[in-house]
Coordinates of C-alpha atoms and ligand atoms in Angstrom, one line a residue:
X1325 CA 33.7 52.1 82.0
X1326 CA 34.8 51.4 78.5
X1327 CA 36.0 54.6 76.8
X1328 CA 37.2 55.2 73.3
X1329 CA 39.3 58.4 72.6
X1330 CA 39.2 59.5 69.0
X1331 CA 42.3 61.6 68.4
X1332 CA 45.3 60.9 70.5
X1333 CA 47.1 64.3 70.6
X1334 CA 47.7 66.6 73.6
X1335 CA 44.1 66.4 74.8
X1336 CA 43.3 62.9 73.7
X1337 CA 46.3 61.2 75.2
X1338 CA 46.1 63.1 78.6
X1339 CA 42.3 62.3 78.8
X1340 CA 42.8 58.7 77.9
X1341 CA 45.7 58.2 80.4
X1342 CA 44.0 59.9 83.2
X1343 CA 40.7 58.1 82.7
X1344 CA 42.6 54.8 82.6
X1345 CA 44.3 55.7 85.8
X1346 CA 41.0 55.8 87.5
X1347 CA 40.3 52.2 86.5
X1348 CA 38.5 52.8 83.2
X1349 CA 39.3 50.6 80.2
X1350 CA 40.5 53.0 77.5
X1351 CA 41.3 52.6 73.8
X1352 CA 42.9 55.5 72.1
X1353 CA 42.4 55.8 68.4
X1354 CA 44.4 57.9 66.0
X1355 CA 44.8 57.9 62.2
X1356 CA 48.5 58.8 62.6
X1357 CA 50.1 55.4 62.4
X1358 CA 53.5 56.7 63.5
X1359 CA 52.1 58.2 66.7
X1360 CA 50.2 55.0 67.5
X1361 CA 53.3 52.8 66.8
X1362 CA 55.3 55.0 69.1
X1363 CA 52.7 54.7 71.9
X1364 CA 52.4 51.0 71.4
X1365 CA 56.2 50.8 71.8
X1366 CA 56.0 52.7 75.0
X1367 CA 57.2 56.1 73.7
X1368 CA 55.3 59.3 74.4
X1369 CA 55.1 61.5 71.3
X1370 CA 54.7 64.8 73.2
X1371 CA 56.5 66.5 76.1
X1372 CA 54.0 66.8 79.0
X1373 CA 55.2 66.7 82.6
X1374 CA 54.0 63.7 84.5
X1375 CA 52.3 62.0 81.6
X1376 CA 54.9 59.2 80.9
X1377 CA 54.5 57.3 84.1
X1378 CA 50.7 57.3 83.9
X1379 CA 50.7 56.1 80.4
X1380 CA 53.3 53.4 81.3
X1381 CA 51.5 52.0 84.4
X1382 CA 48.1 51.9 82.7
X1383 CA 49.5 50.3 79.5
X1384 CA 51.2 47.7 81.7
X1385 CA 48.0 47.1 83.5
X1386 CA 46.2 46.6 80.2
X1387 CA 43.8 49.5 80.8
X1388 CA 45.2 51.8 78.2
X1389 CA 45.6 50.6 74.6
X1390 CA 46.3 52.3 71.3
X1391 CA 45.0 51.6 67.8
X1392 CA 44.6 52.9 64.3
X1393 CA 41.7 50.6 63.7
X1394 CA 38.6 52.8 63.5
X1395 CA 36.2 49.9 63.7
X1396 CA 37.9 48.7 66.9
X1397 CA 37.7 52.2 68.4
X1398 CA 34.0 52.4 67.7
X1399 CA 33.3 48.9 69.0
X1400 CA 35.2 49.5 72.3
X1401 CA 33.6 52.3 74.2
X1402 CA 30.1 53.1 75.1
X1403 CA 31.7 56.6 75.5
X1404 CA 33.3 57.9 72.3
X1405 CA 35.3 61.0 73.2
X1406 CA 36.2 63.1 70.2
X1407 CA 39.5 65.0 70.8
X1408 CA 40.7 65.7 67.2
X1409 CA 42.2 68.9 66.1
X1410 CA 40.0 71.9 65.0
X1411 CA 42.5 74.2 63.3
X1412 CA 41.5 77.5 61.8
X1413 CA 40.0 77.5 58.3
X1414 CA 40.8 80.3 55.8
X1415 CA 38.1 82.6 57.1
X1416 CA 39.2 82.1 60.8
X1417 CA 36.3 79.7 61.6
X1418 CA 37.1 76.3 63.2
X1419 CA 37.7 73.6 60.6
X1420 CA 35.3 70.9 61.6
X1421 CA 36.3 68.3 59.0
X1422 CA 38.1 66.0 61.5
X1423 CA 35.2 66.2 64.0
X1424 CA 32.6 65.4 61.4
X1425 CA 34.8 62.6 59.9
X1426 CA 35.1 61.1 63.4
X1427 CA 31.3 61.4 63.9
X1428 CA 30.5 59.8 60.6
X1429 CA 32.8 56.9 61.3
X1430 CA 31.0 56.3 64.6
X1431 CA 27.6 56.4 62.8
X1432 CA 28.8 54.1 60.1
X1433 CA 30.3 51.4 62.4
X1434 CA 28.4 51.5 65.7
X1435 CA 26.4 48.4 66.7
X1436 CA 25.1 49.6 70.0
X1437 CA 24.1 52.7 72.0
X1438 CA 26.9 55.3 72.1
X1439 CA 27.5 58.5 74.0
X1440 CA 29.5 60.8 71.7
X1441 CA 31.4 63.4 73.6
X1442 CA 32.8 66.5 71.9
X1443 CA 36.0 67.3 73.7
X1444 CA 37.5 69.3 70.9
X1445 CA 37.0 73.0 71.0
X1446 CA 34.2 73.6 68.6
X1447 CA 31.8 76.4 67.8
X1448 CA 28.3 76.7 69.0
X1449 CA 26.1 74.4 67.0
X1450 CA 28.7 71.7 66.4
X1451 CA 26.9 69.1 68.6
X1452 CA 23.9 69.6 66.3
X1453 CA 26.1 68.9 63.3
X1454 CA 27.6 65.8 64.9
X1455 CA 24.1 64.6 65.7
X1456 CA 23.1 65.1 62.1
X1457 CA 26.2 63.4 60.7
X1458 CA 25.7 60.3 62.9
X1459 CA 22.0 60.3 62.1
X1460 CA 22.6 60.4 58.4
X1461 CA 25.1 57.5 58.6
X1462 CA 22.7 55.4 60.6
X1463 CA 19.8 56.2 58.2
X1464 CA 22.0 55.2 55.2
X1465 CA 22.3 51.8 57.0
X1466 CA 18.6 51.7 57.8
X1467 CA 19.5 51.5 61.4
X1468 CA 17.5 52.8 64.4
X1469 CA 20.3 52.6 67.0
X1470 CA 20.2 55.1 69.7
X1471 CA 23.0 57.6 70.5
X1472 CA 23.5 60.8 72.5
X1473 CA 25.8 63.8 71.7
X1474 CA 27.2 65.9 74.5
X1475 CA 29.6 68.8 74.7
X1476 CA 32.4 68.4 77.2
X1477 CA 35.0 71.1 76.5
X1478 CA 38.5 70.6 77.8
X1479 CA 40.2 73.2 79.9
X1480 CA 43.6 71.6 80.6
X1481 CA 46.7 73.7 80.0
X1482 CA 49.7 72.2 78.1
X1483 CA 52.6 72.0 80.5
X1484 CA 50.2 71.2 83.5
X1485 CA 47.8 69.0 81.6
X1486 CA 47.9 66.0 83.9
X1487 CA 47.4 68.1 87.0
X1488 CA 44.6 70.1 85.4
X1489 CA 42.8 66.9 84.3
X1490 CA 43.2 65.1 87.6
X1491 CA 42.2 68.2 89.6
X1492 CA 39.9 70.2 87.3
X1493 CA 38.4 73.5 88.5
X1494 CA 35.3 72.7 86.6
X1495 CA 33.8 69.9 84.5
X1496 CA 31.5 71.4 81.9
X1497 CA 28.9 69.1 80.4
X1498 CA 26.4 70.5 77.9
X1499 CA 23.7 68.0 77.3
X1500 CA 19.9 67.8 76.8
X1501 CA 19.9 64.1 77.5
X1502 CA 19.7 63.0 81.1
X1503 CA 21.0 59.5 80.5
X1504 CA 24.2 60.8 78.8
X1505 CA 24.6 63.4 81.6
X1506 CA 24.5 60.7 84.2
X1507 CA 27.1 58.6 82.3
X1508 CA 29.5 61.6 82.3
X1509 CA 28.7 62.3 86.0
X1510 CA 29.8 58.7 86.8
X1511 CA 32.9 59.0 84.6
X1512 CA 34.1 62.2 86.3
X1513 CA 33.1 61.3 89.9
X1514 CA 36.6 60.2 90.8
X1515 CA 38.0 63.6 89.8
X1516 CA 35.9 65.7 92.1
X1517 CA 35.9 63.9 95.4
X1518 CA 36.4 66.9 97.7
X1519 CA 33.8 69.1 96.1
X1520 CA 31.4 69.0 93.2
X1521 CA 32.9 70.5 90.0
X1522 CA 30.4 69.1 87.6
X1523 CA 28.4 71.7 85.8
X1524 CA 25.6 70.5 83.6
X1525 CA 24.2 73.1 81.2
X1526 CA 22.7 73.5 77.8
X1527 CA 24.8 72.3 74.9
X1528 CA 25.2 75.7 73.3
X1529 CA 26.2 77.3 76.6
X1530 CA 28.9 74.6 77.1
X1531 CA 30.3 75.2 73.6
X1532 CA 30.4 78.9 74.2
X1533 CA 31.9 78.6 77.6
X1534 CA 35.2 77.2 76.2
X1535 CA 35.6 80.1 73.8
X1536 CA 34.5 82.7 76.3
X1537 CA 37.2 81.4 78.8
X1538 CA 40.0 81.6 76.2
X1539 CA 38.9 84.9 74.9
X1540 CA 38.8 86.4 78.4
X1541 CA 42.4 85.2 79.1
X1542 CA 43.6 86.5 75.7
X1543 CA 42.0 89.8 76.5
X1544 CA 43.9 90.1 79.8
X1545 CA 47.2 89.4 78.0
X1546 CA 46.6 92.0 75.3
X1547 CA 45.4 94.5 77.8
X1548 CA 48.6 94.1 79.8
X1549 CA 50.7 94.2 76.6
X1550 CA 49.2 97.5 75.6
X1551 CA 49.6 98.9 79.0
X1552 CA 53.2 97.8 79.1
X1553 CA 54.0 99.7 75.9
X1554 CA 52.3 102.7 77.4
X1555 CA 54.2 102.4 80.7
X1556 CA 57.5 102.6 78.7
X1557 CA 56.4 105.8 77.1
X1558 CA 55.3 107.3 80.4
X1559 CA 58.3 106.3 82.6
X1560 CA 56.2 103.9 84.6
X1561 CA 57.2 100.3 85.3
X1562 CA 54.6 97.7 84.3
X1563 CA 55.8 95.3 87.0
X1564 CA 54.9 97.8 89.7
X1565 CA 51.6 98.4 88.0
X1566 CA 50.9 94.7 87.7
X1567 CA 51.5 94.2 91.4
X1568 CA 49.3 97.2 92.2
X1569 CA 46.3 96.1 90.2
X1570 CA 46.7 92.3 90.9
X1571 CA 46.2 93.0 94.6
X1572 CA 42.6 93.9 93.8
X1573 CA 40.7 90.7 94.4
X1574 CA 38.3 91.6 91.6
X1575 CA 41.3 91.6 89.3
X1576 CA 43.7 89.0 90.8
X1577 CA 47.3 88.2 89.7
X1578 CA 46.6 85.4 87.2
X1579 CA 47.3 86.1 83.5
X1580 CA 48.5 89.7 84.1
X1581 CA 52.0 89.2 82.6
X1582 CA 53.0 91.4 79.7
X1583 CA 55.3 89.8 77.2
X1584 CA 55.7 89.1 73.5
X1585 CA 52.1 88.1 72.7
X1586 CA 50.1 84.9 73.2
X1587 CA 50.6 81.9 71.0
X1588 CA 50.0 78.2 71.1
X1589 CA 47.5 75.9 69.6
X1590 CA 44.5 77.4 71.4
X1591 CA 44.2 81.2 72.0
X1592 CA 45.0 82.4 68.5
X1593 CA 42.7 80.0 66.8
X1594 CA 39.9 80.2 69.4
X1595 CA 39.9 84.0 69.4
X1596 CA 39.6 83.9 65.6
X1597 CA 36.9 81.3 65.6
X1598 CA 34.8 83.1 68.2
X1599 CA 35.0 86.3 66.2
X1600 CA 33.9 84.4 63.1
X1601 CA 31.0 82.8 64.9
X1602 CA 30.0 86.1 66.3
X1603 CA 30.2 87.8 62.9
X1604 CA 28.0 85.1 61.4
X1605 CA 25.5 85.4 64.2
X1606 CA 25.2 89.1 63.4
X1607 CA 26.8 90.2 66.7
X1608 CA 30.5 91.0 65.9
X1609 CA 32.9 91.1 68.9
X1610 CA 34.7 94.4 68.4
X1611 CA 36.8 93.9 71.6
X1612 CA 38.2 90.6 70.3
X1613 CA 39.3 92.2 67.0
X1614 CA 41.4 94.6 69.1
X1615 CA 42.7 91.8 71.3
X1616 CA 44.0 90.0 68.2
X1617 CA 45.4 93.2 66.6
X1618 CA 47.3 94.1 69.8
X1619 CA 48.7 90.5 69.9
X1620 CA 49.9 90.5 66.3
X1621 CA 51.8 93.8 67.0
X1622 CA 53.2 92.5 70.3
X1623 CA 54.9 89.5 68.6
X1624 CA 57.2 92.0 67.0
X1625 CA 58.0 94.0 70.2
X1626 CA 61.5 92.4 70.7
X1627 CA 62.4 93.0 67.0
X1628 CA 61.5 96.7 67.4
X1629 CA 63.7 96.9 70.5
X1630 CA 66.6 95.0 68.9
X1631 CA 66.5 97.2 65.8
X1632 CA 66.3 100.4 67.9
X1633 CA 69.5 99.2 69.6
X1634 CA 71.5 97.7 66.6
X1635 CA 70.0 99.5 63.6
X1636 CA 67.5 98.6 60.9
X1637 CA 69.8 96.2 59.2
X1638 CA 71.0 93.3 61.4
X1639 CA 73.3 91.9 58.7
X1640 CA 76.3 90.1 60.2
X1641 CA 74.7 90.0 63.7
X1642 CA 73.8 86.9 65.6
X1643 CA 71.2 86.6 68.3
X1644 CA 70.9 84.0 71.0
X1645 CA 67.3 82.9 71.8
X1646 CA 66.4 81.2 75.1
X1647 CA 63.1 79.4 74.6
X1648 CA 61.3 78.4 71.4
X1649 CA 58.1 76.7 72.7
X1650 CA 55.1 78.9 73.0
X1651 CA 55.3 78.5 76.8
X1652 CA 57.3 76.6 79.4
X1653 CA 56.9 72.9 80.0
X1654 CA 55.8 72.0 76.5
X1655 CA 57.4 71.2 73.2
X1656 CA 54.5 72.8 71.3
X1657 CA 55.6 75.2 68.6
X1658 CA 52.2 76.0 67.2
X1659 CA 51.9 79.8 66.8
X1660 CA 54.9 80.3 69.1
X1661 CA 55.9 83.9 69.2
X1662 CA 59.5 82.7 68.8
X1663 CA 58.7 81.9 65.2
X1664 CA 57.8 85.5 64.5
X1665 CA 60.9 86.8 66.1
X1666 CA 63.1 84.4 64.2
X1667 CA 61.5 85.3 60.9
X1668 CA 62.0 89.0 61.7
X1669 CA 65.6 88.6 62.6
X1670 CA 66.3 86.6 59.5
X1671 CA 64.5 89.2 57.4
X1672 CA 66.8 91.8 58.8
X1673 CA 69.9 89.8 57.9
X1674 CA 70.8 88.3 61.3
X1675 CA 71.4 84.7 62.2
X1676 CA 70.0 82.9 65.3
X1677 CA 71.2 80.4 67.9
X1678 CA 68.3 79.1 69.8
X1679 CA 67.9 76.7 72.7
X1680 CA 64.8 75.2 74.3
X1681 CA 64.8 72.6 77.1
X1682 CA 62.0 70.5 75.5
X1683 CA 61.2 71.9 72.0
X1684 CA 64.7 71.5 70.5
X1685 CA 63.9 68.4 68.5
X1686 CA 60.7 69.9 67.1
X1687 CA 62.5 73.2 66.3
X1688 CA 65.3 71.3 64.6
X1689 CA 62.7 69.7 62.3
X1690 CA 60.9 73.0 61.8
X1691 CA 64.2 74.8 60.8
X1692 CA 65.8 71.9 59.0
X1693 CA 67.5 73.3 55.9
X1694 CA 67.6 76.8 57.3
X1695 CA 71.3 77.4 57.7
X1696 CA 70.8 80.8 59.5
X1697 CA 69.1 79.1 62.4
X1698 CA 71.2 76.8 64.7
X1699 CA 69.2 74.9 67.3
X1700 CA 71.7 74.1 70.1
X1701 CA 71.4 71.9 73.1
X1702 CA 72.2 74.2 76.0
X1703 CA 71.6 77.8 77.1
X1704 CA 75.3 78.4 77.2
X1705 CA 75.8 77.1 73.7
X1706 CA 73.2 79.5 72.4
X1707 CA 75.3 82.5 73.6
X1708 CA 78.5 81.5 71.7
X1709 CA 79.4 84.3 69.3
X1710 CA 76.0 86.1 69.7
X1711 CA 75.7 89.9 70.0
X1712 CA 72.8 89.8 72.4
X1713 CA 70.3 87.4 74.1
X1714 CA 66.5 87.4 73.7
X1715 CA 64.4 85.7 76.4
X1716 CA 61.5 84.2 74.6
X1717 CA 60.0 81.5 76.9
X1718 CA 60.0 81.7 80.6
X1719 CA 61.4 78.2 81.4
X1720 CA 62.5 77.8 85.0
X1721 CA 66.1 77.2 84.1
X1722 CA 66.4 80.7 82.6
X1723 CA 65.2 82.5 85.8
X1724 CA 68.5 82.6 87.6
X1725 CA 71.3 82.1 85.1
X1726 CA 75.0 82.8 85.4
X1727 CA 75.1 86.4 84.4
X1728 CA 78.8 86.6 84.4
X1729 CA 78.9 83.8 81.8
X1730 CA 76.3 85.7 79.7
X1731 CA 78.4 88.8 80.0
X1732 CA 81.5 87.0 79.0
X1733 CA 79.9 85.3 76.0
X1734 CA 77.9 88.1 74.4
X1735 CA 79.5 90.7 72.3
X1736 CA 77.2 93.6 73.3
X1737 CA 76.3 92.4 76.1
X1738 CA 72.6 93.1 76.0
X1739 CA 69.5 91.1 77.1
X1740 CA 66.1 91.6 75.4
X1741 CA 63.8 90.1 78.0
X1742 CA 60.5 89.2 76.4
X1743 CA 59.2 87.7 79.7
X1744 CA 60.5 90.2 82.2
X1745 CA 62.4 87.6 84.1
X1746 CA 65.1 89.9 85.4
X1747 CA 65.5 93.0 87.4
X1748 CA 66.7 95.9 85.3
X1749 CA 68.7 97.5 88.1
X1750 CA 70.5 94.3 89.0
X1751 CA 71.6 93.7 85.5
X1752 CA 72.7 97.3 85.1
X1753 CA 74.9 96.8 88.1
X1754 CA 76.4 93.8 86.5
X1755 CA 77.2 95.8 83.4
X1756 CA 74.6 94.2 81.2
X1757 CA 72.3 96.3 79.1
X1758 CA 68.7 95.3 79.7
X1759 CA 65.5 95.8 77.7
X1760 CA 62.4 94.4 79.2
X1761 CA 58.7 94.8 78.2
X1762 CA 57.2 97.9 79.9
X1763 CA 60.0 98.2 82.4
X1764 CA 61.4 101.6 83.4
X1765 CA 64.6 102.4 81.5
Ligands
LIG314 N1 46.2 71.4 73.3 C1 45.6 72.0 74.3 O1 46.2 72.6 75.2 C2 44.1 72.0 74.3 C3 43.4 72.4 75.4 C4 42.0 72.4 75.4 C5 41.3 72.1 74.3 N2 42.0 71.7 73.1 C6 41.3 71.4 71.9 O2 41.3 70.0 71.8 C7 41.3 69.6 70.4 C8 42.5 68.7 70.2 O3 43.7 69.5 70.4 P1 45.2 68.8 70.5 O4 46.1 69.9 70.9 O5 45.1 67.6 71.4 O6 45.4 68.4 69.0 P2 46.5 67.5 68.4 O7 46.7 68.0 67.0 O8 47.6 67.3 69.3 O9 45.8 66.0 68.3 C9 44.7 65.7 67.4 C10 44.9 64.3 67.0 O10 43.7 63.9 66.3 C11 44.1 63.0 65.3 N3 43.0 62.8 64.3 C12 42.5 63.7 63.4 N4 41.4 63.2 62.8 C13 41.2 62.0 63.3 C14 40.2 61.0 63.1 N5 39.2 61.2 62.3 N6 40.2 59.9 63.9 C15 41.2 59.7 64.8 N7 42.2 60.6 65.0 C16 42.2 61.7 64.3 C17 45.3 63.6 64.7 O11 46.1 62.6 64.0 C18 46.0 64.1 66.0 O12 46.9 63.1 66.5 C19 41.3 70.9 69.7 O13 40.0 71.2 69.3 C20 41.8 71.9 70.7 O14 41.4 73.2 70.4 C21 43.4 71.7 73.1

């Protein structure tokens, strides 16, 4: 099939590459000329495991192309998949300006039937708004061209995006148009050969499903974070509790890790946007307000522990940070808890030496001109001259480090483990002071 992707970011690029890999003829459009130039030159603007070879082979085969030419994008695909950003507006609602702009461009320029697919995470009712925007543009041209609008929220996880797209656990399509549903069924057939994962449903249900999924996951995280803080007070160990409750099949082990709060480009904004929609619908979600509040507090948990250990003022102290990205296997710094920790440490007078296996370049840009933050290129280099080490992102390479080197480099030596990577007793034996989240002292 001929597919156009509108918005070539984390979701758009992965979607385009994976669809091309199944033999589709894909044109990825973006307004960011730098991004498109990089892709045309064979460079991948994001870090996403496994993506580069797929982009390369499909580019080489001529099935995956990139453009900034909106008219070419609209002309190319019967399917127009919108994957532009939906950042939070001032009141927390999703800012739909990019989605609507993309829809209007399609309405303005289309010359044939189009299926417009909302892949961006958008509030209930957005498909109706897209339909209206396209209709208005067609009416302004005096055109009676046909089009369909469907909701097809994306559930891929950054860091495992290719795997998630290639082997989805569900493909949600919200549509009230049989012809469009069938087109999507054909598009996704190669991704569900061993069993049917395609779930057709009402448009509003599909839109709400995406928010419900992220809100549920965020709720599990905040629940575990609150329990971890309680466990510390009660002399319990949250790791033991986690194993104990995860064994219950009704609960399961996924997403039960306490830490330093959720971040990233999705959970924070989606939790906010769902709350805003619920408020506007006259059915406020009290639970989610608490989930968000707990998360905001949790982002400061390492600062609190560091200050309890070193004193309120951290002037003259230096802290090593391992991990800056909001989670492993990505270079994404959007709403990363590391940013809150770094701000807290600087406010208290400290300096920071931070290392991340993939997000170093993005972090160097973010902290350019901030002399108190050094972004270094190895875990070992981060330790140089630091008082203590904070574990911020659970990258694999931090799981089994050379503890003797850590001990030799750090002045204290103390580890503030925001991801509970290490065993408190083992570190004690090595003579390293250990502060986890919810671990028994
Ligand atoms: N990142 C994720 O893990 C993830 C997962 C599931 C769903 N989502 C959702 O998918 C959407 C996209 O997220 P993302 O992380 O890929 O965003 P992103 O910021 O990485 O990419 C969005 C791209 O759209 C481009 N763009 C904006 N307006 C445009 C227009 N009118 N025409 C063409 N291009 C335009 C931007 O230049 C940018 O490159 C969001 O709604 C997000 O919530 C993201």
